[in-house]
C-alpha positions as MATLAB code, in Angstrom:
seq = 'XXXXXXXXXXXXXXXXXXXXXXXXXXXXXXXXXXXXXXXXXXXXXXXXXXXXXXXXXXXXXXXXXXXXXXXXXXXXXXXXXXXXXXXXXXXXXXXXXXXXXXXXXXXXXXXXXXXXXXXXX';
ca = [
     -52.775   21.816  -81.095;
     -51.036   25.169  -81.337;
     -52.477   26.659  -78.134;
     -54.670   25.402  -75.314;
     -57.163   27.232  -73.136;
     -58.700   26.028  -69.904;
     -59.934   22.442  -70.321;
     -63.552   21.428  -69.771;
     -65.162   17.974  -69.886;
     -67.485   19.209  -72.688;
     -64.570   20.110  -75.016;
     -64.413   17.969  -78.146;
     -62.488   17.422  -81.363;
     -63.967   14.914  -83.752;
     -65.987   13.807  -86.738;
     -69.737   13.685  -87.230;
     -72.171   12.417  -89.867;
     -74.298   15.547  -90.015;
     -73.638   19.118  -88.918;
     -75.822   20.348  -86.072;
     -75.170   24.018  -85.463;
     -77.334   24.093  -82.342;
     -75.115   21.512  -80.587;
     -72.291   22.825  -78.424;
     -70.284   19.574  -78.356;
     -69.478   16.547  -80.494;
     -70.198   14.338  -77.488;
     -73.511   13.399  -79.120;
     -75.247   10.900  -81.379;
     -73.780   10.351  -84.864;
     -70.338   11.610  -83.834;
     -66.982   10.320  -82.571;
     -64.625   12.579  -80.664;
     -61.924   13.042  -78.063;
     -62.332   15.519  -75.206;
     -59.520   17.706  -73.906;
     -59.025   15.281  -70.978;
     -58.494   12.366  -73.408;
     -61.885   10.702  -73.021;
     -63.186    9.110  -76.240;
     -66.890    9.359  -77.092;
     -68.866    7.342  -79.653;
     -72.473    8.403  -80.313;
     -72.456   10.369  -77.054;
     -71.253    7.484  -74.884;
     -67.835    7.564  -73.212;
     -65.601    4.590  -74.004;
     -63.540    2.905  -71.316;
     -60.351    3.544  -73.332;
     -58.571    6.804  -72.526;
     -56.071    8.782  -74.607;
     -53.584   11.360  -73.296;
     -54.927   14.816  -72.435;
     -54.963   17.306  -75.317;
     -52.578   20.207  -74.712;
     -50.284   22.589  -76.589;
     -48.175   20.550  -79.000;
     -50.583   17.594  -79.039;
     -51.357   15.860  -82.307;
     -54.674   14.027  -82.718;
     -55.297   11.901  -85.819;
     -58.583   10.418  -87.051;
     -58.326    7.566  -89.590;
     -61.550    6.071  -90.955;
     -62.397    3.469  -93.543;
     -65.577    1.678  -94.569;
     -65.761   -1.909  -93.340;
     -67.734   -4.101  -95.750;
     -70.864   -5.763  -94.394;
     -71.450   -8.082  -97.318;
     -72.081   -7.732 -101.028;
     -73.372   -4.153 -100.937;
     -75.564   -1.584  -99.270;
     -79.293   -1.375  -99.826;
     -81.570    1.483  -98.879;
     -81.895    1.640  -95.123;
     -79.008   -0.764  -94.534;
     -76.574    0.007  -91.764;
     -72.841    0.055  -92.294;
     -69.778    0.570  -90.204;
     -66.590    2.552  -90.285;
     -63.340    1.358  -88.760;
     -62.097    4.306  -86.704;
     -58.592    4.849  -85.350;
     -58.033    7.860  -83.101;
     -54.379    8.485  -82.253;
     -53.049   10.939  -79.703;
     -49.531   11.013  -78.296;
     -48.169    7.483  -78.252;
     -51.604    5.826  -77.847;
     -54.499    4.947  -80.109;
     -57.980    3.479  -79.887;
     -59.520    1.331  -82.621;
     -63.227    0.571  -82.882;
     -65.990   -0.038  -85.406;
     -68.552    2.776  -85.598;
     -71.940    1.410  -86.638;
     -74.111    3.897  -88.524;
     -77.796    3.350  -89.226;
     -77.513    4.508  -92.828;
     -74.825    5.295  -95.416;
     -73.629    8.893  -95.275;
     -72.633   11.184  -98.113;
     -69.988   13.062  -96.131;
     -68.241   13.297  -92.790;
     -67.699   16.620  -91.030;
     -64.750   17.598  -88.844;
     -65.485   19.838  -85.912;
     -64.237   21.081  -82.600;
     -65.860   22.840  -79.683;
     -64.255   24.356  -76.597;
     -66.021   25.923  -73.627;
     -63.254   28.422  -72.821;
     -61.310   30.681  -75.230;
     -57.622   30.313  -76.010;
     -57.658   27.071  -78.014;
     -55.956   27.126  -81.407;
     -56.334   24.052  -83.626;
     -54.269   23.426  -86.754;
     -55.990   21.072  -89.223;
     -54.204   19.366  -92.108;
];
């Protein structure tokens, strides 16, 4: 994070299965994210685990890999991704169950107030 504006509980940095331009936050279904206060959301629900607040100089990392659910995927089969979100010296690890295989994942961020500057690499 190169610069931080005023924090808001609706702020989010994360990954989603499908882009939804009409949504103003990644704190929604089919998305995983961290808010500026360090709360972690999976499919719109806040987890009990908390990461450090996001501020200038913070680094947030998303690692994801497919976790096998057997011999293969069939049409309509669900699958899961092992997700690791790291921030500061802490991380959360969980399995994200999706109702169908996805072709792509999308990175996104949304902030209520101006002044945020995110560097992605």
